Coordinates of N, CA and C in Angstrom, one line a residue:
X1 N 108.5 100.3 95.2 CA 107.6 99.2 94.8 C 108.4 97.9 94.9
X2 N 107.4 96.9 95.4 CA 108.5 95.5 95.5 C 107.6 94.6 94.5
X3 N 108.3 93.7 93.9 CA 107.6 92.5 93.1 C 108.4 91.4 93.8
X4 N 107.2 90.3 93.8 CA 107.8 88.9 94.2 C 107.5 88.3 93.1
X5 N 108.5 87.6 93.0 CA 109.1 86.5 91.6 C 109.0 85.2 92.3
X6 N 107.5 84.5 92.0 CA 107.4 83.0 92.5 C 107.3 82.2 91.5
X7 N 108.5 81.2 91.4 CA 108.8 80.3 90.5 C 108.3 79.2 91.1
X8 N 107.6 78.2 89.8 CA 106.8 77.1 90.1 C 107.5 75.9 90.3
X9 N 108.2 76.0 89.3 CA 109.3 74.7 89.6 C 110.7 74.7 90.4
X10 N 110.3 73.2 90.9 CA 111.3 73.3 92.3 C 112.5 72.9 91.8
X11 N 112.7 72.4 90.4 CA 114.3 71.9 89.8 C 115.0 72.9 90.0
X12 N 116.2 73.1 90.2 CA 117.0 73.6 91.0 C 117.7 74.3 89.4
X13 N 117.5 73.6 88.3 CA 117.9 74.1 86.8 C 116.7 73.9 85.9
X14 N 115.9 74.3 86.5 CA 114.1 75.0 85.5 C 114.3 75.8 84.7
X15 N 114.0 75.3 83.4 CA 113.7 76.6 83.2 C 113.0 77.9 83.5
X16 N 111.9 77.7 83.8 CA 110.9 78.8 84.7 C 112.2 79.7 85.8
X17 N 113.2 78.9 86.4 CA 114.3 79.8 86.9 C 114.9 80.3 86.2
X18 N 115.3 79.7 84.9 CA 116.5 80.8 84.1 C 115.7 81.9 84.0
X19 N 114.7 81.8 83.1 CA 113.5 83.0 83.0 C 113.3 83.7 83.7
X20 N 112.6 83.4 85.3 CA 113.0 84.5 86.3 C 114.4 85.0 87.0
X21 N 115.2 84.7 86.7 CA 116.2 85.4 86.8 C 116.9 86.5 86.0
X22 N 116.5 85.7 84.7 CA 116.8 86.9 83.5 C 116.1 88.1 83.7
X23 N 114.6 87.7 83.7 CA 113.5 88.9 84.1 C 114.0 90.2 85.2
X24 N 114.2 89.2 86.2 CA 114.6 90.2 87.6 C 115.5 91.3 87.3
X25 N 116.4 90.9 86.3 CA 117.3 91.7 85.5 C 116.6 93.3 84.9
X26 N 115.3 92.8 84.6 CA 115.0 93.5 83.5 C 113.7 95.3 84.0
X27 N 113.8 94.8 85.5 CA 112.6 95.6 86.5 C 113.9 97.4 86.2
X28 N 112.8 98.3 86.3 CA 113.5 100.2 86.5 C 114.3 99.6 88.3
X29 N 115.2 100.3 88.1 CA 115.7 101.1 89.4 C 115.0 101.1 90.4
X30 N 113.9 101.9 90.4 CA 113.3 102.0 91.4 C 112.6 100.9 92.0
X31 N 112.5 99.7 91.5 CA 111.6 98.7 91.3 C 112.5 97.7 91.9
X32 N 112.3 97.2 93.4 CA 112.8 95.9 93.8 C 111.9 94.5 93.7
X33 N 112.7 93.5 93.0 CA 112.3 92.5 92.5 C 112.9 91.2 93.5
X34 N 112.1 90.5 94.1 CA 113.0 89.6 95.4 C 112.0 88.2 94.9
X35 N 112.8 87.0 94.7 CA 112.3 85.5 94.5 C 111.5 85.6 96.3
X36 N 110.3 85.0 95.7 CA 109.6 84.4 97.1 C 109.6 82.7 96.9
X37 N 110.5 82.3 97.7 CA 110.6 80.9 97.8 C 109.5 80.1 98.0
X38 N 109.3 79.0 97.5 CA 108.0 78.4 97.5 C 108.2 76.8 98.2
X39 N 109.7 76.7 97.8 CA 110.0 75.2 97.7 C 109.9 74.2 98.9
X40 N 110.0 74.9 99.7 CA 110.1 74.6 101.7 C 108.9 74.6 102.5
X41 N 108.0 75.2 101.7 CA 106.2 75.3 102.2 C 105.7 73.6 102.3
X42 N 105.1 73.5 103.6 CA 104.6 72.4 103.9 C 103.2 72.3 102.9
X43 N 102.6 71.2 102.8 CA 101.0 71.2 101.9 C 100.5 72.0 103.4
X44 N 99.6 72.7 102.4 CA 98.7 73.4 103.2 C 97.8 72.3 104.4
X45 N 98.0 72.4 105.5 CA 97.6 71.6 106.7 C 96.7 72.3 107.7
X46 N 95.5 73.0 107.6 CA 94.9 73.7 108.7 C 95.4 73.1 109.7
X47 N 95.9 71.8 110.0 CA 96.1 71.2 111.4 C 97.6 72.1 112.3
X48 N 98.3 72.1 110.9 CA 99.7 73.0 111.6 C 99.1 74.6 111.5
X49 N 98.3 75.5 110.5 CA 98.0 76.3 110.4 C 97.1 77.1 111.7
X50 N 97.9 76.9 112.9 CA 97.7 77.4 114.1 C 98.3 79.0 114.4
X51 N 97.3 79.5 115.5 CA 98.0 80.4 116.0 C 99.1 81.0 116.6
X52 N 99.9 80.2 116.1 CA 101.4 79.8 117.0 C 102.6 79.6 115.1
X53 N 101.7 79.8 114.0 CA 101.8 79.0 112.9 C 102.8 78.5 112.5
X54 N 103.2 77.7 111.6 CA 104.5 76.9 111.1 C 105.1 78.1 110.9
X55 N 106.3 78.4 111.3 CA 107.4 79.1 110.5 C 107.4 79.6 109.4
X56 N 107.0 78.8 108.4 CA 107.6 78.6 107.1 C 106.4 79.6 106.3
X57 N 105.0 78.7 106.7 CA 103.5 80.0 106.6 C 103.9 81.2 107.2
X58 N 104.7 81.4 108.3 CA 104.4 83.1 108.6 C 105.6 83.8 107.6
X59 N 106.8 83.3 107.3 CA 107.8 84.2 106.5 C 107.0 83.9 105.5
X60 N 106.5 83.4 104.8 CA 105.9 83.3 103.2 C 105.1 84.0 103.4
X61 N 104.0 84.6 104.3 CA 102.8 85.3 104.6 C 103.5 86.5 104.5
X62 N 104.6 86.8 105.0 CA 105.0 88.2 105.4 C 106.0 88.9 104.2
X63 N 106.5 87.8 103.6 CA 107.3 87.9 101.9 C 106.0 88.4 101.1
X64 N 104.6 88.1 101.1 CA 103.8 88.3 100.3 C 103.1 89.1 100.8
X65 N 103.0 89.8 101.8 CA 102.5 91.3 102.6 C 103.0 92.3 101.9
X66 N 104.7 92.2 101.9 CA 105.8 93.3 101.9 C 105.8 93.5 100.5
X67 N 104.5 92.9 99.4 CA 105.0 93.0 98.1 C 104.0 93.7 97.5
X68 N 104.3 94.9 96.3 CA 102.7 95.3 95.3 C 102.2 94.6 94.7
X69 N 102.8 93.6 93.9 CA 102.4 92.5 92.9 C 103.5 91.5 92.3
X70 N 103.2 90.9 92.0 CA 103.6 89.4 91.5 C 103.8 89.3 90.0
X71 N 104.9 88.0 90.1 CA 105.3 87.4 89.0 C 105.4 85.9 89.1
X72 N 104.2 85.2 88.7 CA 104.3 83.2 88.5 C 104.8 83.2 87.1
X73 N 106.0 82.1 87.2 CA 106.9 81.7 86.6 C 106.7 80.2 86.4
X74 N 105.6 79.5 85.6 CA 105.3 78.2 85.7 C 105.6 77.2 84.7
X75 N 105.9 76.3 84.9 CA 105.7 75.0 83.8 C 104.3 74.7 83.8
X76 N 104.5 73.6 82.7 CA 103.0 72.7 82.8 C 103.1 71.6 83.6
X77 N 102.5 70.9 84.6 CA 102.7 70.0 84.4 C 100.9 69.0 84.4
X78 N 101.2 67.7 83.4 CA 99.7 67.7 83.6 C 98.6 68.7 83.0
X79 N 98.9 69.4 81.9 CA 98.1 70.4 81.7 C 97.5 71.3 82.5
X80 N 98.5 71.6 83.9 CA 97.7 72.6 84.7 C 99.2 73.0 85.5
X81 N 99.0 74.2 86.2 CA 100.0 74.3 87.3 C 100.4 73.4 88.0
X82 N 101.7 73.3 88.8 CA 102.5 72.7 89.6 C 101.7 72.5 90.7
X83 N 101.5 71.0 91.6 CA 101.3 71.6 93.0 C 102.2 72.6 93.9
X84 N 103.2 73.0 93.7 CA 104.3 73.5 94.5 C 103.2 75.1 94.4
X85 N 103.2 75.5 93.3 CA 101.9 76.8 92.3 C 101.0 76.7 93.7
X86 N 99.9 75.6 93.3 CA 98.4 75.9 93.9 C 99.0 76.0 95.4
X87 N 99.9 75.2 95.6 CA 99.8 75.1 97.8 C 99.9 76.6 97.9
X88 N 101.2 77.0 97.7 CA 101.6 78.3 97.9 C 100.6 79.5 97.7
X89 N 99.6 79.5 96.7 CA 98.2 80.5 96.8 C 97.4 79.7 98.1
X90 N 97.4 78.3 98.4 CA 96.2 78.4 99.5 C 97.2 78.4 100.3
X91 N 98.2 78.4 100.9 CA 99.2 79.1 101.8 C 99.1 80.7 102.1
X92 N 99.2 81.4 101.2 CA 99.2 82.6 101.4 C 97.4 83.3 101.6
X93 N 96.6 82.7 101.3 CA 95.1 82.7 101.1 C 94.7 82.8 102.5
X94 N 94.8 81.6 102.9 CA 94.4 81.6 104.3 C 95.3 81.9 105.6
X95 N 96.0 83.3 105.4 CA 96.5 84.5 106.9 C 95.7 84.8 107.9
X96 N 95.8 84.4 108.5 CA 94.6 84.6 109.6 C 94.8 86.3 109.9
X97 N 95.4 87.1 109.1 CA 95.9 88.2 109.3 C 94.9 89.2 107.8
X98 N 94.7 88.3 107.2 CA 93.9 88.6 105.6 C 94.7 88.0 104.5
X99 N 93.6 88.1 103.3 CA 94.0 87.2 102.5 C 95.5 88.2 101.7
X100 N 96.6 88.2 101.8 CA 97.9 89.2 101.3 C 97.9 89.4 99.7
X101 N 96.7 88.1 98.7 CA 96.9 88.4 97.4 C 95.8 89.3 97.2
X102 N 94.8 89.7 98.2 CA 93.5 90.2 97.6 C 94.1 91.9 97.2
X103 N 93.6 92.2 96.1 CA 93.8 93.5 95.1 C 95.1 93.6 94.7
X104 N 95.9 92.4 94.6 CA 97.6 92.5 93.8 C 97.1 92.6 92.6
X105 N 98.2 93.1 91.7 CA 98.4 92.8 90.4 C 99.2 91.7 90.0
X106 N 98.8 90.9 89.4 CA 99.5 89.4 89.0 C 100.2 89.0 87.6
X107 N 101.4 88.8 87.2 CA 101.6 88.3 85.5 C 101.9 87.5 85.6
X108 N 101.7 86.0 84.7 CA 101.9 84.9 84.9 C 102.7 84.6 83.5
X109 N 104.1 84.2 83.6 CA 104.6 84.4 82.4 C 105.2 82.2 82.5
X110 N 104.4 81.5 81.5 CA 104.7 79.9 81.4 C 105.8 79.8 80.5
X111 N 106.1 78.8 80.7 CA 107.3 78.4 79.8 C 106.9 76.4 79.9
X112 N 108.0 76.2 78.5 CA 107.6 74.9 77.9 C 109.1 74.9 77.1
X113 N 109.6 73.5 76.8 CA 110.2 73.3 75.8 C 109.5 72.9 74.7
X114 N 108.5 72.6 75.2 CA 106.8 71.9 74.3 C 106.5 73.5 73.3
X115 N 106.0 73.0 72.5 CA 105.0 73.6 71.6 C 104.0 74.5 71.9
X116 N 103.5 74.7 73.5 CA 102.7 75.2 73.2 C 102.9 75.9 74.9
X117 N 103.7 76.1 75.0 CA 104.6 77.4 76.5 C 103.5 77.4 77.7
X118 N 103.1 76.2 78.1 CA 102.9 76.1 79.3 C 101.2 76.9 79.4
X119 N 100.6 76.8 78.3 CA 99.2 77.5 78.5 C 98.2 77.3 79.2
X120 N 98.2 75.6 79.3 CA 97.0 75.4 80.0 C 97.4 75.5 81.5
X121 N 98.8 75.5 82.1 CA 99.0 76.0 83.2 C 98.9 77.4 83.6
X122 N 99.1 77.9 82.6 CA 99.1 79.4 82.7 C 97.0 80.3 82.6
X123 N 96.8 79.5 82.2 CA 95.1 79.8 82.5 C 94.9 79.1 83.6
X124 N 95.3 77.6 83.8 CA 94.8 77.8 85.2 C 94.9 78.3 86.1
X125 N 96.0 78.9 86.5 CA 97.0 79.8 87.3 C 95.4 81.4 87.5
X126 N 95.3 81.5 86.4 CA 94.2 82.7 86.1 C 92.9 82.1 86.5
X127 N 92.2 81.2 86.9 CA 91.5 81.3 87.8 C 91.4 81.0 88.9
X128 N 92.4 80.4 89.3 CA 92.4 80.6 91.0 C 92.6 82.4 91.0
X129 N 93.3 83.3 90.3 CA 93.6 84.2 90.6 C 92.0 85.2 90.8
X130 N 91.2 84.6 90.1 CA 89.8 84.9 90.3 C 89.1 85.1 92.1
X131 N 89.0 83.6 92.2 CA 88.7 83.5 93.7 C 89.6 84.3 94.8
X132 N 90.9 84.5 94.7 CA 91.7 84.9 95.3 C 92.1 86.6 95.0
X133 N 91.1 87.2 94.3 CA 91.2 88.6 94.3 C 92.5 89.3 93.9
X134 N 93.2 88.4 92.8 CA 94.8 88.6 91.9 C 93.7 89.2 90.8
X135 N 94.5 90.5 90.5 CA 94.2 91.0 89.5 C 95.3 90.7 88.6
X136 N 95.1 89.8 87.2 CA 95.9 89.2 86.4 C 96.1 90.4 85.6
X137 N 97.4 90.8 85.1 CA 97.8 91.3 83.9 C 96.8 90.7 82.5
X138 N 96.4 91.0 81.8 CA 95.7 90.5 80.5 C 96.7 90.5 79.4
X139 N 97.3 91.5 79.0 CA 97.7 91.8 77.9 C 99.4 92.4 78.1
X140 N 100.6 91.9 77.8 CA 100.8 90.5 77.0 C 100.7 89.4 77.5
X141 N 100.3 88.5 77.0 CA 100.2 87.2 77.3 C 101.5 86.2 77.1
X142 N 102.2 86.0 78.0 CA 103.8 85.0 78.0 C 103.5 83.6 78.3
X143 N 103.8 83.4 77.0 CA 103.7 81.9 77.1 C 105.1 81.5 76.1
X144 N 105.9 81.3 76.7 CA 107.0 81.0 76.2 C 107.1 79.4 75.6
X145 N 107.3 78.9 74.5 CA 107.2 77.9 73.8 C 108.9 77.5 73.6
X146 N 109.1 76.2 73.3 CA 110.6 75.6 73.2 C 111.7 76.7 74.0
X147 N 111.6 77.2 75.2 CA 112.2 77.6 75.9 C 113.2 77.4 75.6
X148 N 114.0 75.9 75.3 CA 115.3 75.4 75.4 C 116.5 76.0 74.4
X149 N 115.0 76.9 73.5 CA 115.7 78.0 72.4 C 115.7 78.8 72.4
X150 N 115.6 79.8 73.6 CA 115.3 81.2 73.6 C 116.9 82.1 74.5
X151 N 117.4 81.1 74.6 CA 118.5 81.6 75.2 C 120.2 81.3 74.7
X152 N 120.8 82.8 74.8 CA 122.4 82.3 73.9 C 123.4 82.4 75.6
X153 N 123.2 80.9 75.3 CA 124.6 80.4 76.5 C 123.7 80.6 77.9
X154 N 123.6 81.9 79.1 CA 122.7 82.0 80.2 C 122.1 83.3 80.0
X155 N 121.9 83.8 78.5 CA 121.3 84.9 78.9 C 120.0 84.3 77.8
X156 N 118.7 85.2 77.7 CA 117.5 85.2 77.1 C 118.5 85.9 75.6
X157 N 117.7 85.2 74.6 CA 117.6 86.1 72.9 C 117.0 87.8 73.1
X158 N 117.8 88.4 72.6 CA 117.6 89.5 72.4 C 116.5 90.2 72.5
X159 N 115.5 89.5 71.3 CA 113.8 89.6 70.9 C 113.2 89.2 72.2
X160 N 113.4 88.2 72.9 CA 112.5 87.4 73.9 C 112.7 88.7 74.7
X161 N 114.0 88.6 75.5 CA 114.5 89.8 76.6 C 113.5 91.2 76.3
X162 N 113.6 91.5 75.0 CA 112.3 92.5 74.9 C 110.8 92.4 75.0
X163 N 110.6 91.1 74.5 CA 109.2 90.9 74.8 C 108.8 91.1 76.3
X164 N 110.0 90.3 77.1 CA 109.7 90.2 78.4 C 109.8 91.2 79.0
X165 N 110.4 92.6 78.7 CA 110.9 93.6 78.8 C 109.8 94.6 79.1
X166 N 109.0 94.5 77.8 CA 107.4 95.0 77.9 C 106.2 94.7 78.6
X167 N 106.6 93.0 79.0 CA 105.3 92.6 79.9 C 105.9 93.0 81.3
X168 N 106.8 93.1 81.9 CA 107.6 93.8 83.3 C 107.2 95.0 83.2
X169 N 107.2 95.8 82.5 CA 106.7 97.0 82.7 C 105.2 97.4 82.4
X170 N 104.6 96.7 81.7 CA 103.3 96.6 81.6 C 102.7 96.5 83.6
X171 N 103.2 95.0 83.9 CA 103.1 95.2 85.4 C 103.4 96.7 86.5
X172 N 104.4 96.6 86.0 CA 104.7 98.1 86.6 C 103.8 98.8 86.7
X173 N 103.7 99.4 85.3 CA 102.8 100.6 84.9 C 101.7 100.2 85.8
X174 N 100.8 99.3 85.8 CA 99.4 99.2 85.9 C 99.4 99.2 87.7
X175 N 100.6 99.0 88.4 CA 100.6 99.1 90.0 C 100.8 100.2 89.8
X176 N 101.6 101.5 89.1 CA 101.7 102.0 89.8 C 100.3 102.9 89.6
X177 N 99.6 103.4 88.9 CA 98.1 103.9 88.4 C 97.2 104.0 89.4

């Protein structure tokens, strides 16, 4: 089984990257977990979106072929996901090969130093997953709040690492069924 871990933010020291890195940590053995880079994707441009296509669309198409299901790793920004988030679903959306998210399983785990862990990005995130045939994890729901406290030195808190621990395998479980 492969999971792709696409992190929303392009800061280079996000938290949404400490998080998915910690996470990656946290997948069974059997279970390969690979970052699908997001940061290098042109805006979605039907004009370059040729049969010949940008580079950059066919490896991201084919990183998102090779995978069972997904992990978005988002901030808020604006009360909604990142554009770096939305390009990268209408990038992968429109393959002229088929749509690569239709019948994934998806967890969308936000983070915030804010109060309130990235929610309204993290619902938004859940309806595009709608149109795009992402079957969203429901239950647990990660919304990680004051992030900037959930970790001792570069690792996750103990308690968090387990919460996260359970929604990774919740994903699991439900691909593999």
């Amino acid at each position: 089984m492969k999971i792709g871990l696409i992190v929303g933010s392009l800061r280079k020291d996000s938290w949404n990257r400490k998080v998915a890195e910690e996470v990656k940590k946290l997948f069974p053995e059997d279970v390969e977990a690979k970052f699908i880079e997001i940061k290098d994707l042109p805006l979605y441009n039907m004009d370059i979106d040729t049969p010949d296509e940008t580079e950059s669309y066919k490896v991201f198409r084919e990183n998102l072929r090779d995978c069972d299901g997904f992990i978005f790793f988002t901030p808020e920004y604006n009360r909604s996901m990142p554009a770096a988030v939305k390009n990268a679903l209408d990038v992968g959306s429109r393959d002229p090969k088929g749509n690569p998210w239709a019948g994934k399983r998806a967890a969308v785990f936000s983070s915030s130093p804010g109060g309130f862990g990235g929610m309204a990005a993290n619902h938004a995130l859940r309806q595009v997953f709608v149109f795009l045939d992402i079957i969203p994890i429901q239950q647990p729901e990660v919304y990680l709040s004051k992030v900037d406290t959930l970790f001792e030195g570069e690792s996750l808190k103990e308690g968090t690492r387990e919460f996260l621990r359970c929604a990774v395998m919740t994903l699991v479980n439900s691909i593999k069924k």
